CSV table of C-alpha atoms and ligand atoms in Angstrom, one decimal:
chain,number,residue,atom,x,y,z
Y,16,MET,CA,-11.0,0.6,-14.1
Y,17,GLY,CA,-7.5,-1.0,-13.6
Y,18,THR,CA,-6.9,-4.4,-15.0
Y,19,SER,CA,-9.2,-6.4,-17.3
Y,20,PHE,CA,-10.6,-8.6,-14.4
Y,21,MET,CA,-14.1,-7.5,-13.3
Y,22,PRO,CA,-15.0,-7.6,-9.6
Y,23,THR,CA,-18.2,-9.5,-8.8
Y,24,ASP,CA,-21.2,-8.0,-7.0
Y,25,GLU,CA,-20.5,-10.1,-3.9
Y,26,ILE,CA,-19.4,-8.0,-0.9
Y,27,VAL,CA,-16.6,-9.7,0.9
Y,28,ILE,CA,-15.6,-6.9,3.3
Y,29,SER,CA,-18.1,-4.5,4.8
Y,30,LEU,CA,-17.5,-1.8,7.3
Y,31,LYS,CA,-20.7,-0.1,8.7
Y,32,ASP,CA,-20.4,3.0,10.8
Y,33,VAL,CA,-17.1,1.8,12.3
Y,34,ASN,CA,-15.6,3.9,15.1
Y,35,LYS,CA,-12.3,3.3,16.9
Y,36,TRP,CA,-10.7,5.2,19.8
Y,37,TYR,CA,-7.1,4.8,21.1
Y,38,GLY,CA,-7.9,5.9,24.6
Y,39,THR,CA,-9.6,9.3,24.1
Y,40,PHE,CA,-8.2,9.8,20.6
Y,41,HIS,CA,-10.9,9.2,18.0
Y,42,ALA,CA,-9.0,7.4,15.3
Y,43,LEU,CA,-11.8,6.1,13.0
Y,44,ARG,CA,-15.0,8.1,12.6
Y,45,ASP,CA,-18.1,6.4,11.1
Y,46,ILE,CA,-16.3,4.5,8.4
Y,47,ASN,CA,-18.4,2.9,5.8
Y,48,LEU,CA,-16.8,0.8,3.1
Y,49,ASP,CA,-17.7,-2.2,1.0
Y,50,VAL,CA,-15.2,-4.3,-0.9
Y,51,ARG,CA,-16.4,-6.7,-3.6
Y,52,ARG,CA,-14.9,-10.0,-4.5
Y,53,GLY,CA,-12.1,-9.3,-7.0
Y,54,GLU,CA,-12.0,-5.6,-6.3
Y,55,ARG,CA,-8.8,-3.7,-5.9
Y,56,VAL,CA,-9.0,-0.9,-3.4
Y,57,VAL,CA,-6.3,1.6,-2.7
Y,58,VAL,CA,-6.5,3.6,0.6
Y,59,ALA,CA,-4.7,6.9,0.4
Y,60,GLY,CA,-4.4,9.9,2.7
Y,61,PRO,CA,-2.1,12.0,4.8
Y,62,SER,CA,0.0,10.5,7.6
Y,63,GLY,CA,-2.0,9.8,10.7
Y,64,SER,CA,-5.4,9.7,8.8
Y,65,GLY,CA,-6.3,6.2,10.1
Y,66,LYS,CA,-5.5,4.1,7.0
Y,67,SER,CA,-3.4,1.5,8.8
Y,68,THR,CA,-5.9,1.5,11.7
Y,69,MET,CA,-8.8,0.8,9.4
Y,70,ILE,CA,-7.2,-2.2,7.6
Y,71,ARG,CA,-5.9,-3.6,10.9
Y,72,CYS,CA,-9.4,-3.6,12.3
Y,73,VAL,CA,-10.5,-5.8,9.4
Y,74,ASN,CA,-8.5,-8.8,10.7
Y,75,ARG,CA,-8.7,-7.7,14.3
Y,76,LEU,CA,-5.1,-6.6,14.8
Y,77,GLU,CA,-6.9,-3.6,16.2
Y,78,GLU,CA,-10.3,-3.6,17.9
Y,79,HIS,CA,-13.1,-1.3,16.9
Y,80,GLN,CA,-15.5,0.0,19.5
Y,81,SER,CA,-18.6,0.5,17.6
Y,82,GLY,CA,-20.1,-0.3,14.2
Y,83,ILE,CA,-19.9,-3.6,12.3
Y,84,ILE,CA,-17.2,-5.2,10.3
Y,85,LEU,CA,-18.1,-8.3,8.2
Y,86,VAL,CA,-15.5,-10.4,6.3
Y,87,ASN,CA,-17.0,-13.0,4.0
Y,88,GLY,CA,-20.1,-12.8,6.1
Y,89,THR,CA,-18.4,-13.3,9.5
Y,90,GLU,CA,-18.6,-10.5,12.0
Y,91,VAL,CA,-15.2,-9.4,13.3
Y,92,SER,CA,-15.7,-9.5,17.1
Y,93,ASN,CA,-14.3,-10.8,20.3
Y,94,ASP,CA,-15.3,-14.3,19.3
Y,95,VAL,CA,-12.1,-16.3,18.9
Y,96,LYS,CA,-13.5,-18.7,16.3
Y,97,ALA,CA,-14.7,-15.8,14.2
Y,98,VAL,CA,-11.3,-14.1,14.4
Y,99,GLU,CA,-9.6,-17.4,13.4
Y,100,LYS,CA,-11.9,-17.7,10.4
Y,101,VAL,CA,-11.3,-14.1,9.3
Y,102,ARG,CA,-7.6,-14.5,9.6
Y,103,ARG,CA,-7.7,-17.7,7.5
Y,104,ASP,CA,-9.5,-15.8,4.8
Y,105,VAL,CA,-7.4,-12.6,5.0
Y,106,GLY,CA,-3.6,-12.4,4.3
Y,107,MET,CA,-1.7,-9.4,5.4
Y,108,VAL,CA,1.6,-7.9,4.3
Y,109,PHE,CA,3.2,-5.2,6.4
Y,110,GLN,CA,5.7,-2.4,5.8
Y,111,GLN,CA,8.3,-4.3,7.9
Y,112,PHE,CA,8.3,-7.7,6.4
Y,113,ASN,CA,8.0,-9.5,9.8
Y,114,LEU,CA,9.9,-12.6,8.6
Y,115,PHE,CA,11.4,-14.9,11.3
Y,116,PRO,CA,15.1,-14.2,11.0
Y,117,HIS,CA,16.2,-17.6,12.4
Y,118,LEU,CA,14.2,-19.6,9.8
Y,119,THR,CA,15.1,-20.0,6.2
Y,120,VAL,CA,12.9,-18.6,3.5
Y,121,LEU,CA,11.3,-21.9,2.9
Y,122,GLU,CA,10.7,-22.5,6.6
Y,123,ASN,CA,9.1,-19.1,6.9
Y,124,LEU,CA,6.6,-20.2,4.3
Y,125,THR,CA,5.9,-23.6,5.6
Y,126,LEU,CA,5.5,-22.7,9.3
Y,127,ALA,CA,1.9,-21.7,9.3
Y,128,PRO,CA,0.6,-24.3,6.8
Y,129,ILE,CA,2.2,-27.0,8.9
Y,130,TRP,CA,1.3,-25.7,12.4
Y,131,VAL,CA,-2.0,-23.9,11.7
Y,132,LYS,CA,-3.4,-26.0,8.8
Y,133,HIS,CA,-1.7,-29.3,9.9
Y,134,MET,CA,-0.5,-29.8,6.3
Y,135,PRO,CA,2.0,-32.6,5.8
Y,136,LYS,CA,5.6,-31.1,5.5
Y,137,ALA,CA,6.2,-32.2,1.9
Y,138,GLU,CA,3.0,-30.8,0.7
Y,139,ALA,CA,3.6,-27.5,2.5
Y,140,ALA,CA,7.1,-27.4,0.9
Y,141,ASP,CA,5.7,-28.0,-2.6
Y,142,ILE,CA,3.2,-25.2,-2.2
Y,143,ALA,CA,5.8,-22.9,-0.8
Y,144,MET,CA,8.1,-23.5,-3.7
Y,145,LYS,CA,5.3,-22.8,-6.1
Y,146,TYR,CA,4.7,-19.4,-4.5
Y,147,LEU,CA,8.4,-18.7,-4.3
Y,148,GLU,CA,8.6,-19.3,-8.0
Y,149,ARG,CA,5.7,-17.0,-8.6
Y,150,VAL,CA,7.5,-14.2,-6.8
Y,151,LYS,CA,10.7,-15.2,-8.6
Y,152,ILE,CA,12.7,-16.0,-5.5
Y,153,HIS,CA,12.8,-19.8,-5.5
Y,154,GLU,CA,16.6,-19.9,-5.8
Y,155,GLN,CA,16.8,-18.2,-2.4
Y,156,ALA,CA,14.7,-20.8,-0.6
Y,157,LYS,CA,17.5,-22.0,1.7
Y,158,LYS,CA,18.8,-18.6,2.6
Y,159,TYR,CA,17.9,-16.6,5.7
Y,160,PRO,CA,15.9,-13.4,5.5
Y,161,GLY,CA,19.0,-11.3,6.6
Y,162,GLN,CA,20.8,-12.6,3.4
Y,163,LEU,CA,18.2,-11.1,1.1
Y,164,SER,CA,17.5,-7.5,-0.1
Y,165,GLY,CA,14.5,-5.6,1.2
Y,166,GLY,CA,12.6,-6.2,-2.0
Y,167,GLN,CA,13.3,-9.9,-1.9
Y,168,GLN,CA,12.2,-10.1,1.7
Y,169,GLN,CA,9.0,-8.4,0.9
Y,170,ARG,CA,8.3,-10.8,-2.0
Y,171,VAL,CA,9.0,-13.6,0.5
Y,172,ALA,CA,6.4,-12.1,2.9
Y,173,ILE,CA,3.8,-11.9,0.1
Y,174,ALA,CA,4.5,-15.6,-0.9
Y,175,ARG,CA,4.2,-16.5,2.8
Y,176,SER,CA,0.8,-15.0,3.0
Y,177,LEU,CA,-0.3,-16.7,-0.3
Y,178,CYS,CA,0.7,-20.1,1.1
Y,179,MET,CA,-2.3,-19.9,3.5
Y,180,ARG,CA,-4.5,-19.5,0.4
Y,181,PRO,CA,-6.3,-16.3,1.5
Y,182,SER,CA,-9.2,-15.0,-0.5
Y,183,ILE,CA,-8.4,-11.4,0.4
Y,184,MET,CA,-5.1,-9.7,0.8
Y,185,LEU,CA,-4.4,-6.6,2.8
Y,186,PHE,CA,-1.3,-4.6,2.2
Y,187,ASP,CA,-0.1,-1.9,4.7
Y,188,GLU,CA,2.4,0.3,2.9
Y,189,PRO,CA,4.3,-2.7,1.5
Y,190,THR,CA,6.9,-0.6,-0.3
Y,191,SER,CA,7.4,2.2,2.2
Y,192,ALA,CA,10.5,0.6,3.8
Y,193,LEU,CA,12.2,-0.2,0.4
Y,194,ASP,CA,14.9,1.5,-1.5
Y,195,PRO,CA,13.5,3.0,-4.7
Y,196,GLU,CA,15.0,0.4,-7.0
Y,197,MET,CA,13.2,-2.4,-5.1
Y,198,ILE,CA,9.8,-0.8,-5.1
Y,199,LYS,CA,9.0,-1.9,-8.6
Y,200,GLU,CA,9.8,-5.6,-8.1
Y,201,VAL,CA,7.3,-5.7,-5.2
Y,202,LEU,CA,4.6,-3.6,-7.1
Y,203,ASP,CA,5.0,-6.0,-10.1
Y,204,VAL,CA,4.1,-9.0,-7.8
Y,205,MET,CA,1.1,-7.0,-6.5
Y,206,VAL,CA,0.0,-6.1,-10.1
Y,207,GLU,CA,0.2,-9.8,-11.1
Y,208,LEU,CA,-2.0,-10.7,-8.1
Y,209,ALA,CA,-4.5,-8.0,-9.1
Y,210,GLU,CA,-4.6,-9.3,-12.6
Y,211,GLU,CA,-5.4,-12.8,-11.3
Y,212,GLY,CA,-8.4,-11.4,-9.6
Y,213,MET,CA,-7.3,-11.3,-6.0
Y,214,THR,CA,-9.4,-9.1,-3.7
Y,215,MET,CA,-7.0,-6.5,-2.4
Y,216,VAL,CA,-7.0,-3.6,-0.1
Y,217,CYS,CA,-3.7,-1.7,-0.3
Y,218,VAL,CA,-2.7,1.2,1.9
Y,219,THR,CA,0.0,2.8,-0.3
Y,220,HIS,CA,1.5,6.1,-1.3
Y,221,GLU,CA,2.2,4.7,-4.8
Y,222,MET,CA,-0.3,6.7,-6.8
Y,223,GLY,CA,1.0,5.2,-10.1
Y,224,PHE,CA,0.0,1.8,-8.7
Y,225,ALA,CA,-3.4,3.2,-7.7
Y,226,ARG,CA,-4.0,4.7,-11.1
Y,227,THR,CA,-3.2,1.5,-13.0
Y,228,VAL,CA,-4.5,-1.2,-10.7
Y,229,ALA,CA,-7.3,0.2,-8.4
Y,230,ASP,CA,-10.9,-0.1,-9.2
Y,231,LYS,CA,-11.6,2.3,-6.3
Y,232,VAL,CA,-9.5,4.7,-4.4
Y,233,VAL,CA,-10.5,5.6,-0.8
Y,234,PHE,CA,-9.2,8.9,0.4
Y,235,MET,CA,-9.0,9.3,4.2
Y,236,ALA,CA,-8.2,12.3,6.4
Y,237,ASP,CA,-8.6,12.8,10.2
Y,238,GLY,CA,-10.1,9.3,10.7
Y,239,GLN,CA,-12.8,9.7,8.1
Y,240,VAL,CA,-13.4,8.6,4.6
Y,241,VAL,CA,-13.5,11.9,2.8
Y,242,GLU,CA,-14.2,10.6,-0.7
Y,243,MET,CA,-14.0,7.4,-2.7
Y,244,ASN,CA,-14.1,7.0,-6.5
Y,245,THR,CA,-12.4,5.4,-9.4
Y,246,PRO,CA,-8.8,6.6,-9.7
Y,247,SER,CA,-9.5,8.6,-12.8
Y,248,GLU,CA,-12.3,10.5,-11.1
Y,249,LEU,CA,-10.6,10.9,-7.7
Y,250,PHE,CA,-7.3,12.1,-9.2
Y,251,GLY,CA,-8.8,14.0,-12.1
Y,252,ASN,CA,-11.9,15.4,-10.6
Y,253,PRO,CA,-11.7,15.4,-6.8
Y,254,LYS,CA,-14.9,16.6,-5.2
Y,255,GLU,CA,-13.6,17.6,-1.8
Y,256,GLU,CA,-11.2,20.4,-0.9
Y,257,ARG,CA,-9.3,18.1,1.5
Y,258,THR,CA,-8.7,15.7,-1.4
Y,259,ARG,CA,-7.5,18.5,-3.7
Y,260,GLN,CA,-5.1,19.7,-1.0
Y,261,PHE,CA,-3.6,16.3,-0.6
Y,262,LEU,CA,-3.3,15.7,-4.3
Y,263,SER,CA,-1.6,19.0,-4.9
Y,264,GLN,CA,0.9,18.2,-2.1
Y,265,ILE,CA,1.8,14.8,-3.4
Y,266,ILE,CA,2.1,16.1,-7.0
Y,267,ARG,CA,4.3,19.0,-5.9
Y,268,HIS,CA,6.7,16.7,-4.1
C,25,ATP,N1,-1.5,2.1,19.3
C,25,ATP,C1,-1.9,3.4,19.2
C,25,ATP,N2,-2.1,4.2,20.3
C,25,ATP,C2,-2.5,5.4,20.2
C,25,ATP,N3,-2.6,6.1,19.1
C,25,ATP,C3,-2.4,5.4,17.9
C,25,ATP,C4,-2.0,4.1,17.9
C,25,ATP,N4,-1.9,3.7,16.6
C,25,ATP,C5,-2.1,4.7,15.9
C,25,ATP,N5,-2.5,5.8,16.6
C,25,ATP,C6,-2.9,7.1,16.2
C,25,ATP,O1,-4.0,7.0,15.3
C,25,ATP,C7,-3.9,7.8,14.2
C,25,ATP,C8,-4.0,7.0,12.9
C,25,ATP,O2,-2.9,6.2,12.8
C,25,ATP,P1,-2.6,5.3,11.5
C,25,ATP,O3,-1.4,4.5,11.7
C,25,ATP,O4,-3.9,4.4,11.3
C,25,ATP,O5,-2.5,6.3,10.4
C,25,ATP,P2,-2.0,6.2,8.9
C,25,ATP,O6,-3.0,7.0,8.1
C,25,ATP,O7,-1.9,4.7,8.6
C,25,ATP,O8,-0.6,6.9,8.9
C,25,ATP,P3,0.8,6.6,8.2
C,25,ATP,O9,0.5,7.0,6.7
C,25,ATP,O10,1.7,7.6,8.8
C,25,ATP,O11,1.1,5.2,8.4
C,25,ATP,C9,-2.6,8.6,14.3
C,25,ATP,O12,-2.8,9.9,14.9
C,25,ATP,C10,-1.8,7.7,15.3
C,25,ATP,O13,-0.9,8.5,16.0
């Protein structure tokens, strides 16, 4: 168990027998996964194993072809209203920060609350400043993304997601594009979120983060969930040969 916060029994993300194909390529094979409220899940596995595809299916950035995905009880489907609801509940942070370069940091944060949630400008700015303070970047509010370091930009991207008050956060390799010295500042923000009880699903190669923060590590290979367990069990006592191979490779390098 990672931090002191205990996840509840309520299942907020559920994948049942989920399959996805890119054309004829079978990218996800019968994925089954439940995430409880407050749970911190790390998804690990070799390149091309389907980790990004799986979490992108959760908020319908990718479409699955069979099986069921439920987010806070809403089925992720072609229904536009359902997808809108899921995207309100789920924040996402990407490897590339995807900030708007022509908007200031503050404007990047207030854009969606004003235009999607119809929040008054002043209120959106207040909330934005609160989250910028939380990620320790409030002094940069008037700058443009290009004037910030990668680590700072990623913290802005996290704050931007939080401004929409999501109940679940998905992270897709949030530190992979960062220089080593900036990785910690982003992981620190994620650890704080975890300590506050945010439900999180993180695709990451940061096994130290997985060890200290995750309640559950999901190991994927070839589009399948090979094994899932607590970090201490999965890293210390892997049951599957495929997991052992992967762990020996990442430990060697
Ligand atoms: N849009 C796409 N069209 C066709 N194939 C795709 C597409 N996106 C991903 N794939 C393929 O699906 C497989 C899974 O990709 P995915 O990005 O989910 O893997 P991953 O485990 O996140 O890898 P990485 O750690 O390298 O990011 C890969 O073989 C990839 O080439």
